[in-house]
Coordinates of C-alpha atoms in Angstrom, one line a residue:
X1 CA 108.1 6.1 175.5
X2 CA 106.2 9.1 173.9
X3 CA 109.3 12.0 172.6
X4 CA 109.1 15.4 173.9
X5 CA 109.9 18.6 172.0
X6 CA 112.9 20.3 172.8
X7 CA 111.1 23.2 173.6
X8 CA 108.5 21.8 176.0
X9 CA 111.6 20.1 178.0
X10 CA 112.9 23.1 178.6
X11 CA 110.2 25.5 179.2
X12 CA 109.0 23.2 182.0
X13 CA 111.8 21.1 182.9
X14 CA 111.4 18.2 185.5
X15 CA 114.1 17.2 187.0
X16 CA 114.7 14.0 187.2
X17 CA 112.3 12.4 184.6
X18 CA 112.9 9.7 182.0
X19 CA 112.7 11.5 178.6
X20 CA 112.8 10.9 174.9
X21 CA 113.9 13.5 172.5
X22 CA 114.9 13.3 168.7
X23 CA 116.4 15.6 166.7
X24 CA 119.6 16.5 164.8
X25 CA 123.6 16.5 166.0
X26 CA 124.5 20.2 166.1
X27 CA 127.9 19.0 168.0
X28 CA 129.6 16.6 169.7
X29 CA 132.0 17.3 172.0
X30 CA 134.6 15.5 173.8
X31 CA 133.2 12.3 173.3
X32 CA 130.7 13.3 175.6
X33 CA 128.8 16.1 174.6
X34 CA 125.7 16.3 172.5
X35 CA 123.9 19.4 171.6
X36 CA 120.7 18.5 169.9
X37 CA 118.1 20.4 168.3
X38 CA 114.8 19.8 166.7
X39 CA 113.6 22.7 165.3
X40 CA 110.8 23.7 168.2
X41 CA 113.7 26.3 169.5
X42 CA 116.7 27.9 168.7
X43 CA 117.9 26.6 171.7
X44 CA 119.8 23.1 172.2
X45 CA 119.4 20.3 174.8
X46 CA 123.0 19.0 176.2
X47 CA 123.2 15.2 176.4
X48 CA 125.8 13.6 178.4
X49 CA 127.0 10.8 177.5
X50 CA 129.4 8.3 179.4
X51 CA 132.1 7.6 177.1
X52 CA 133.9 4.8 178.8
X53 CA 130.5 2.4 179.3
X54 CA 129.2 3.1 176.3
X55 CA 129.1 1.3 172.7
X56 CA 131.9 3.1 170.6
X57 CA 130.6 1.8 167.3
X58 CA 127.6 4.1 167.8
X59 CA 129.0 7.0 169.3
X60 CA 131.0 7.2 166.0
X61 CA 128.4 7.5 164.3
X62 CA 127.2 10.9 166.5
X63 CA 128.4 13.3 164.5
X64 CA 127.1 16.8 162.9
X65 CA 124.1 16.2 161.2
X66 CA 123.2 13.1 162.1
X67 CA 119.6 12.6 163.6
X68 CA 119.0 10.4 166.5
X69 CA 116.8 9.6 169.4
X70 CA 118.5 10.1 173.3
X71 CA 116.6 8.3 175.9
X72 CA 117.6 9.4 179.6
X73 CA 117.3 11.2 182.8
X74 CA 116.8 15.1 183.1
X75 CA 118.9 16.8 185.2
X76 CA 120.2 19.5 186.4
X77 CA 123.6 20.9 184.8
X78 CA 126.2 21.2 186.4
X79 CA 127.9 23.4 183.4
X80 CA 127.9 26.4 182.4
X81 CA 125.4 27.6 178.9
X82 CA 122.5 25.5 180.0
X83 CA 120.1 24.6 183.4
X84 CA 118.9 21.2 182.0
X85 CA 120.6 18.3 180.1
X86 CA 120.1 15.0 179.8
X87 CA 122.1 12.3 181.3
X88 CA 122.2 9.3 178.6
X89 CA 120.6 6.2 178.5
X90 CA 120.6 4.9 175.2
X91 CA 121.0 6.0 171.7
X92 CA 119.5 5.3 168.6
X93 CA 120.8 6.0 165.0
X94 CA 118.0 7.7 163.2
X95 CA 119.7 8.7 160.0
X96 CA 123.4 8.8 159.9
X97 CA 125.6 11.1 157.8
X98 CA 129.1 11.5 156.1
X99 CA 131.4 13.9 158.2
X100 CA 133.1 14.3 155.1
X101 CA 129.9 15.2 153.0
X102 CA 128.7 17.7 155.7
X103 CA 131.9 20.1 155.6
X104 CA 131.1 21.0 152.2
X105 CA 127.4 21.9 153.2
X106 CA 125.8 24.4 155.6
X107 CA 125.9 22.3 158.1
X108 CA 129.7 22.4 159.0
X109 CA 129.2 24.0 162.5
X110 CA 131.0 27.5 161.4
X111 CA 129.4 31.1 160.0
X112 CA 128.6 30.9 156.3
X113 CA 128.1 34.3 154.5
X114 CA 124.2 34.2 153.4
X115 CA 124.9 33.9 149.5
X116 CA 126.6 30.7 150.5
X117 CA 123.5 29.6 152.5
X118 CA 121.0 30.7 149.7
X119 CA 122.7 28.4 147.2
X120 CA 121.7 25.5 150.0
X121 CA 118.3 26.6 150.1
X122 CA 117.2 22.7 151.2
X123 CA 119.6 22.7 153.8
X124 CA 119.7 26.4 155.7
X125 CA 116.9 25.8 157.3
X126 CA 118.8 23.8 160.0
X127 CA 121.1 26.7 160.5
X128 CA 120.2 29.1 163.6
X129 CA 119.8 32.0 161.4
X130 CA 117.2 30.5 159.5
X131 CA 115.8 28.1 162.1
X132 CA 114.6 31.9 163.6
X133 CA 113.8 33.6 160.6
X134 CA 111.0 30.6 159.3
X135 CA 109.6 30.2 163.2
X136 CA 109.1 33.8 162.8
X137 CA 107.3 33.6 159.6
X138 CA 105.4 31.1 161.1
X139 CA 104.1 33.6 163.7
X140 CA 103.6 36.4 161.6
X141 CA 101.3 34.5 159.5
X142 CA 99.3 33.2 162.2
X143 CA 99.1 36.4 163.9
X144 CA 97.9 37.8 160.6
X145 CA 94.9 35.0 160.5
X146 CA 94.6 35.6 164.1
X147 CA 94.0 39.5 163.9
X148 CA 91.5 39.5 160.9
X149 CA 89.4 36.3 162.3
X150 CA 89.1 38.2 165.8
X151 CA 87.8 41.3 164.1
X152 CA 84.6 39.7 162.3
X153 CA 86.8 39.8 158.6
X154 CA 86.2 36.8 156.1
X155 CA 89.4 35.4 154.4
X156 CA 88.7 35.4 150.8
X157 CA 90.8 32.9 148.1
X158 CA 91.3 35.1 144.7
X159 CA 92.6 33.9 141.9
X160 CA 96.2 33.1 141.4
X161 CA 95.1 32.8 137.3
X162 CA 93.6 35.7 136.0
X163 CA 92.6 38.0 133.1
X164 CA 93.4 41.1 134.8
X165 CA 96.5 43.0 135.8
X166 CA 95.0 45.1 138.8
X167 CA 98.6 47.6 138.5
X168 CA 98.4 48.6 135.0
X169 CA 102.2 47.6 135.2
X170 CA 101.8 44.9 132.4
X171 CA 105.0 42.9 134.0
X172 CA 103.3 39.7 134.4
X173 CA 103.7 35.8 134.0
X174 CA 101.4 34.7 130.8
X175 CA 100.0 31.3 131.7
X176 CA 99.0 29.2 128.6
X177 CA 99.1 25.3 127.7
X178 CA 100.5 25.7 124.4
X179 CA 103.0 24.0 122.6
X180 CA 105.6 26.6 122.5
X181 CA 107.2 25.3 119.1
X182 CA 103.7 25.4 117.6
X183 CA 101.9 28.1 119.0
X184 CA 98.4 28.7 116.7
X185 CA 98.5 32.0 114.6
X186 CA 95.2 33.5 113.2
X187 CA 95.0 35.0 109.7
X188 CA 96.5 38.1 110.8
X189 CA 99.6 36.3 112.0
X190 CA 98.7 37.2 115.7
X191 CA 98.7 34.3 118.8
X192 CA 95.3 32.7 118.3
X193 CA 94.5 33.1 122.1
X194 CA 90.9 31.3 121.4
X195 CA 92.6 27.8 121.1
X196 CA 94.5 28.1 124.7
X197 CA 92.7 26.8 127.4
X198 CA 91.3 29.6 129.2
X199 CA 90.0 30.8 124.9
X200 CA 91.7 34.4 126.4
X201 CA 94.5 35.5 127.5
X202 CA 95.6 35.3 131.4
X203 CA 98.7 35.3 133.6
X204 CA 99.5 34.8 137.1
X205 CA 98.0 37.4 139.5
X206 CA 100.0 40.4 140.5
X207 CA 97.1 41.4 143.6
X208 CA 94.1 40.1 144.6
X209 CA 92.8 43.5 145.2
X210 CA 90.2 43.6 142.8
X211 CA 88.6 40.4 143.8
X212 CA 88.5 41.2 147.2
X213 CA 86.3 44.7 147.1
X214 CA 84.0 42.1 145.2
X215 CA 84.2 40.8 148.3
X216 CA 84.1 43.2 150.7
X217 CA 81.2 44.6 148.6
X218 CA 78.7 41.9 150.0
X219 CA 80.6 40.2 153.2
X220 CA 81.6 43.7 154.5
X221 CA 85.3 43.3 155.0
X222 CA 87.4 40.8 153.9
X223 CA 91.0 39.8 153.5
X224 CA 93.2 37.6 151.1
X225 CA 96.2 36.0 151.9
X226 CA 98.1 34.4 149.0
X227 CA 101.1 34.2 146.1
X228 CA 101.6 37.5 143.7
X229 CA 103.7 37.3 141.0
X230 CA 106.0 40.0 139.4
X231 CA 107.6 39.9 136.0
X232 CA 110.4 42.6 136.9
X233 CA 113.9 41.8 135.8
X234 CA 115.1 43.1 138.5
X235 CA 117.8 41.9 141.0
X236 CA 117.7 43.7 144.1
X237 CA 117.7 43.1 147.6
X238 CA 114.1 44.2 147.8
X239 CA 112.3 42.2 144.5
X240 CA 110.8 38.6 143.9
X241 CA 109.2 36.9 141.3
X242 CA 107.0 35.6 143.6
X243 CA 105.9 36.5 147.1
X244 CA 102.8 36.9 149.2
X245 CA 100.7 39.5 149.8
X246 CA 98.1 40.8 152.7
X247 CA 95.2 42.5 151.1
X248 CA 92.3 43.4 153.5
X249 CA 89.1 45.3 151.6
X250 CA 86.7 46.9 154.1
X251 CA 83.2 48.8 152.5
X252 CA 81.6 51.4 154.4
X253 CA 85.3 53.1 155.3
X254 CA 87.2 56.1 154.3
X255 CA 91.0 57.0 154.4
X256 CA 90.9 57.6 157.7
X257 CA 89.4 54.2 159.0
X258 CA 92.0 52.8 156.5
X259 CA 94.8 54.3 158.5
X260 CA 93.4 52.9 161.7
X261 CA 92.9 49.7 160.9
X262 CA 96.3 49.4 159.6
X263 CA 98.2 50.9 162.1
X264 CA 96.5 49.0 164.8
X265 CA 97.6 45.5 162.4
X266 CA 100.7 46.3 162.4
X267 CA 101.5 47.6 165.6
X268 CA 99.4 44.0 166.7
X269 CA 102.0 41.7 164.3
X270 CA 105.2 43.6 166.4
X271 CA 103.6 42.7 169.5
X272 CA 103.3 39.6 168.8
X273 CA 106.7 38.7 167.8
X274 CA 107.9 40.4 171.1
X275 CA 105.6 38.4 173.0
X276 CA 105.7 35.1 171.2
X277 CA 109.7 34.6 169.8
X278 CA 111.8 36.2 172.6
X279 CA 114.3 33.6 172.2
X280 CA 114.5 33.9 168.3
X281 CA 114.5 37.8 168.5
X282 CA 117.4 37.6 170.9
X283 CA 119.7 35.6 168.6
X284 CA 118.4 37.7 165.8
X285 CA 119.3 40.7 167.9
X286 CA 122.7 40.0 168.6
X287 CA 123.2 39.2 164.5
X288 CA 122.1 42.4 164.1
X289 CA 123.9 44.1 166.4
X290 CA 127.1 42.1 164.9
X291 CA 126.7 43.4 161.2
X292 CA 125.4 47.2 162.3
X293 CA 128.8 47.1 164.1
X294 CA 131.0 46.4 160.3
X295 CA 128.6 49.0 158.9
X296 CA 130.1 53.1 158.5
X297 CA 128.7 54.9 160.9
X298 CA 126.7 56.8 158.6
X299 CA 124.6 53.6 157.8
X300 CA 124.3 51.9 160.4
X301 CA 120.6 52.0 162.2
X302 CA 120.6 53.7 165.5
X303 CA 117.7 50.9 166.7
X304 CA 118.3 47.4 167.4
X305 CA 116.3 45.1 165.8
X306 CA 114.0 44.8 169.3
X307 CA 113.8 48.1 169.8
X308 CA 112.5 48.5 166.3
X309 CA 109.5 46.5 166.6
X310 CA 108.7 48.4 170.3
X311 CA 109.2 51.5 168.1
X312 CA 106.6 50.7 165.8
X313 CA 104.2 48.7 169.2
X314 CA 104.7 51.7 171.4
X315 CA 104.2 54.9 169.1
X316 CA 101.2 56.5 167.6
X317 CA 101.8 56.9 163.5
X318 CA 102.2 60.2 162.5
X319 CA 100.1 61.2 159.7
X320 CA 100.9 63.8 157.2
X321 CA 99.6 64.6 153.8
X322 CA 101.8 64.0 150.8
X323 CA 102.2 68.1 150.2
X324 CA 103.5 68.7 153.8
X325 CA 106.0 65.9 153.6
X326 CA 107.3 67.3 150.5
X327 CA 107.7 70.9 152.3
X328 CA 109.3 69.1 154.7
X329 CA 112.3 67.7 153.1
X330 CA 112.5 70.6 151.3
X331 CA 113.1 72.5 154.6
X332 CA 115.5 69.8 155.8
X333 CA 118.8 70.0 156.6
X334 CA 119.7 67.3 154.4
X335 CA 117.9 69.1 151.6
X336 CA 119.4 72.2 151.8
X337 CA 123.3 70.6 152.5
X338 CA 122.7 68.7 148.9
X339 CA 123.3 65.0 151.2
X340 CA 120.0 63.3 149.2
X341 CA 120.5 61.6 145.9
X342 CA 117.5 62.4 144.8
X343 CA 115.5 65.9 144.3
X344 CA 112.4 66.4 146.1
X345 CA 109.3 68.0 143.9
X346 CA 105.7 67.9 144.1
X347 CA 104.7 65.7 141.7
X348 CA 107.7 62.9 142.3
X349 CA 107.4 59.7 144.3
X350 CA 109.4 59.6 147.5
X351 CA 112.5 57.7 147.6
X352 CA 113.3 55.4 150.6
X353 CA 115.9 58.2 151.5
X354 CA 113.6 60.8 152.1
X355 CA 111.1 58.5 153.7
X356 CA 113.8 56.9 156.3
X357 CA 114.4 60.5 156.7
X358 CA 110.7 61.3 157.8
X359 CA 110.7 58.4 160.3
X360 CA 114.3 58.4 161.9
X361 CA 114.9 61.7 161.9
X362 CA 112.0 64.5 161.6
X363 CA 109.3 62.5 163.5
X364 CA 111.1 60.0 165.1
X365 CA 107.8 57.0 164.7
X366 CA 106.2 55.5 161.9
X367 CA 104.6 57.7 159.5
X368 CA 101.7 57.6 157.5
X369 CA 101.8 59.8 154.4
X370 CA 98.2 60.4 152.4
X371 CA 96.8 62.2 149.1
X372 CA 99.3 61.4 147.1
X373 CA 99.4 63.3 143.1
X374 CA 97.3 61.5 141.4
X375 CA 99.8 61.2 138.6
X376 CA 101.8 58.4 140.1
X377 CA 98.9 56.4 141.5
X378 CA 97.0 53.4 140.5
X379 CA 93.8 53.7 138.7
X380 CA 91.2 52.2 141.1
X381 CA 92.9 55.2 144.2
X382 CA 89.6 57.6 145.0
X383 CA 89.8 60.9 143.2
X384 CA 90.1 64.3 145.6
X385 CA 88.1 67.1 145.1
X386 CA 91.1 69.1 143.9
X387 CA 91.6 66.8 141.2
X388 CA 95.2 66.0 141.9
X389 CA 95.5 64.1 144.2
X390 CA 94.0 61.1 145.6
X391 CA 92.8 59.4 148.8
X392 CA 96.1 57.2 148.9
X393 CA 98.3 55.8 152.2
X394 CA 102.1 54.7 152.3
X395 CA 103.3 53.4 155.6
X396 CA 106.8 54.2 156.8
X397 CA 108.9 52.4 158.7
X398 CA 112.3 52.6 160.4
X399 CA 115.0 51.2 158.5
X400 CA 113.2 50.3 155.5
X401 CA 110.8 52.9 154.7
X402 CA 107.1 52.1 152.9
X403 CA 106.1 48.7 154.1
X404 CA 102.1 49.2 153.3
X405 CA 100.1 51.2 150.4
X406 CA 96.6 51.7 150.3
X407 CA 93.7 53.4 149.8
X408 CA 90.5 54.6 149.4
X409 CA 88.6 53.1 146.3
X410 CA 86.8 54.8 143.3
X411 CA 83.4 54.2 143.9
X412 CA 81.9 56.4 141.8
X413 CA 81.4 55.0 138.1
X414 CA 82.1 57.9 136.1
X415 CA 85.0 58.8 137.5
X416 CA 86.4 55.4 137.7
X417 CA 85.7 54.8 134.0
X418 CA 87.9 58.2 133.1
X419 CA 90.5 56.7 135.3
X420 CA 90.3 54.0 133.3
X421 CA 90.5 56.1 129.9
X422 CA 93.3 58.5 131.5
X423 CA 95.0 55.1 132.4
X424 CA 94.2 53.5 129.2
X425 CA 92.7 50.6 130.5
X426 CA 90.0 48.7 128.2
X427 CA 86.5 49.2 130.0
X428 CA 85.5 45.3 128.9
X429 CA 88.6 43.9 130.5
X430 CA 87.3 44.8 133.7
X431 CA 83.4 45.7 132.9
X432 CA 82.9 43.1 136.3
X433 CA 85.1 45.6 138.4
X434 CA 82.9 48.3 136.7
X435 CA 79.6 46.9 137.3
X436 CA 79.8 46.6 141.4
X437 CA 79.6 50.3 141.0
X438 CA 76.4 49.7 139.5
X439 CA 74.6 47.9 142.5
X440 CA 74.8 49.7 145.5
X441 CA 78.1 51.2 145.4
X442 CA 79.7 52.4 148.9
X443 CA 82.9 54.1 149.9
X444 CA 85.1 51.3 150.4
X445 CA 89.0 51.1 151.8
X446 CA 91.6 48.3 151.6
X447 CA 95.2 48.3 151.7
X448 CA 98.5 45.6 150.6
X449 CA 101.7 44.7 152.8
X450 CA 103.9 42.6 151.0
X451 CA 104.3 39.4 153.6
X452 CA 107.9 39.5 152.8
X453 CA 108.9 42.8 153.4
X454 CA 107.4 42.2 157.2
X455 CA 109.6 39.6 158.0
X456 CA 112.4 41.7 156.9
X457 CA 111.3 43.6 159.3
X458 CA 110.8 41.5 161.9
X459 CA 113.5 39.5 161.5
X460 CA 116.1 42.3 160.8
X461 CA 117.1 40.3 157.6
X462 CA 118.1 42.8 154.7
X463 CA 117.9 40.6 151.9
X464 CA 114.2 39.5 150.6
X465 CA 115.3 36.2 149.6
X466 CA 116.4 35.4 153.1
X467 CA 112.8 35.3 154.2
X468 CA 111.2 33.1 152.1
X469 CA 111.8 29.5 151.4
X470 CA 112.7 29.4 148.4
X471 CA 113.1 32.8 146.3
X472 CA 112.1 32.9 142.9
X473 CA 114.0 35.6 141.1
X474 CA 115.6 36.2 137.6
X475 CA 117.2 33.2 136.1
X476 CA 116.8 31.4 139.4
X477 CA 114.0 28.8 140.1
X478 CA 115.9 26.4 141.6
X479 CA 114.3 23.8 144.3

């Protein structure tokens, strides 16, 4: 008999047919009861099993974590917490476990604080928590591909190796096949980079941007979807070493086609987890709603985590420039009470406090703030004609604040190449960036949301390394 997916039994149960699922013990009950899940749901099938006619050897080997295969009649139940379960047949032992190995894992059937769960990064995904978060992630990225392919945009692979560092930050992962205890000097006593394999130096890529206006430069508009990689020693609930990155480039658009295009992606990717992962979102909800509740007051968010995604579906983005924003929260209540950490001046990037601010409390929607002072901005940002500020885009959210940055690109050559001087960036490092200003140069757009930080959002998880598989972060590469 072919199995059948958890899920498909239950979205279109038929009563009374002989079924075959597989999947893993989440409990057993009574000597009777078997919730079993296979990771197409959050939601378990009941199996019923008669005790008194059945083989004890095997049923003492049901226990938490074990995978095996039920064959038996759907019914009806007659119990509360499900409409379907199966009535048992036979039972096959797939893989069998040690009860005693399991109540040292993640899998002992109790709540586990997440730090717990991340140190068992092979084995949370069979938690509920995590089963939701990574069919989620799932979605999102589809729904990415989805949106982009159904607009006429060409997915473009950049390189993960590269001589560039398209941020200027200079925190990046060298990449070289030396020996490290007998690295080549020259006669200066400097790293003989013309021996390494690449004859240059590289390291792993920090944004794809760059390649992509190459792209987008020919092909029209293009995205990338791939791995970034950040040197930052940093710790926090909002860093990785390593996580992906959405980077669409689009010629023949301004800042303002750039602000469309994202808000009408992001409003699609809510949508679609609303539409897609009701089941997920509603367990996700409830966790939510369970940790806003052992929050203060004062920070707890006054959305749940469904209503947060129809916020951002349902509302038009407000878009304000980067000076009114500023005369904003200087006009705030907040401001003028002394309750923000940190100052507010032209001339000083936004802190998520005064962004949450913006979204939660002035406009009450997702923001969009442009022309940014060009002092704080990256190099390849288009150039206003006040000559302080440039064509630049953060995207607010509730709860978390920016969650996209773009912009319009340079695409004139002489003022990208005093960027470049102002920025001190070596014109021949990047003379193949340079020269597609050479050729037929348009106004172009693109913009970046960091994969991660959407799921965070989507998910209502408030620690990064809860939404990817395996986080890579200082002194930790485990798995």
């Amino acid at each position: 008999m072919k199995r059948t997916k958890i899920k498909d039994l239950l979205d279109q149960p038929t009563t009374g047919k002989e079924v075959l699922v597989k999947g893993w013990v989440r409990a057993f009950r009574s000597n009777r009861f078997i919730q079993l899940n296979d990771g197409s749901t959050i939601n378990n099938i009941q199996a019923v099993v008669d005790y008194e006619s059945y083989d004890e050897k095997i049923l003492d080997q049901v226990s938490t974590g074990a995978a095996i295969a039920v064959h038996g009649k759907l019914v009806e139940s007659e119990g509360k917490g499900q409409s379907h379960e199966v009535q048992v047949s036979a039972i096959e032992i797939i893989g069998n476990v040690n009860p005693d190995e399991v109540q040292k894992t993640v899998m002992q059937p109790k709540k586990h604080k997440l730090d717990f769960l991340r140190e068992q990064a092979h084995l949370r995904f069979r938690t509920n928590t995590f089963g939701a978060v990574f069919r989620i992630r799932h979605g999102l990225t589809f729904a990415i591909h989805k949106f982009f392919n159904d607009r006429g945009f060409y997915n473009l692979h950049t390189p993960i190796i590269t001589g560039s560092d398209a941020e200027g930050a200079g925190e990046t992962f060298h990449v070289t096949n030396f020996d490290l205890d007998s690295i080549p000097k020259d006669d200066k006593g400097n790293v003989n980079y013309k021996e390494d394999f690449f004859g240059k130096p590289v390291n792993l890529t920090v944004s794809g941007q760059l390649e992509a206006e190459l792209g987008a430069l020919a092909l029209g508009q293009v995205y990338t979807f791939g791995p970034t990689f950040r040197a930052e020693n940093s710790n926090t609930s909002r860093h990785l070493a390593e996580f992906w990155m959405i980077e669409p480039e689009v010629a023949f658009a301004d800042l303002e086609d750039n602000m469309d295009l994202t808000e009408s992606f992001l409003k699609y990717l809510c949508q679609f987890v609303l539409d897609n992962y009701a089941d997920d979102l509603k367990f996700l909800n409830d966790r939510d709603l369970k940790e806003q509740k052992q929050k203060p007051e004062k920070d707890r968010n006054p959305l749940s985590l469904i209503e947060r995604l129809e916020f951002v579906a349902n509302n038009d983005f407000k878009r304000i420039t980067y000076t009114e924003a500023i005369d904003i929260l200087r006009n705030s209540k907040p401001y003028k009470k002394r309750k923000f950490k940190y100052d507010v001046e032209w001339g000083t990037d936004l802190q998520s406090e005064h962004e949450r601010y913006l979204v939660e409390k002035e406009f009450n929607c997702p923001v969009i703030i442009t022309d940014y002072p060009a002092s704080f901005k990256a190099f390849y940002m288009r150039q206003n004609d006040d000559d302080k500020t440039v064509a630049a885009m953060d995207v607010l959210f509730p709860g978390i604040g920016e969650i996209v940055g773009g912009s319009q690109r340079e695409e004139r050559l002489d003022v990208l190449k005093k960027k470049c001087a102002d920025f001190n960036i070596d014109e021949e490092e990047i003379w193949w960036y340079l020269d597609t200003r050479k050729f037929g140069s348009v106004p172009h757009s693109g913009f970046g949301l960091g994969f991660e930080r959407m799921v965070m959002f989507a998910t209502g998880m408030t620690n990064i390394r809860d939404v990817i598989p395996f986080p890579r972060t200082p002194q930790n590469a485990e798995f």
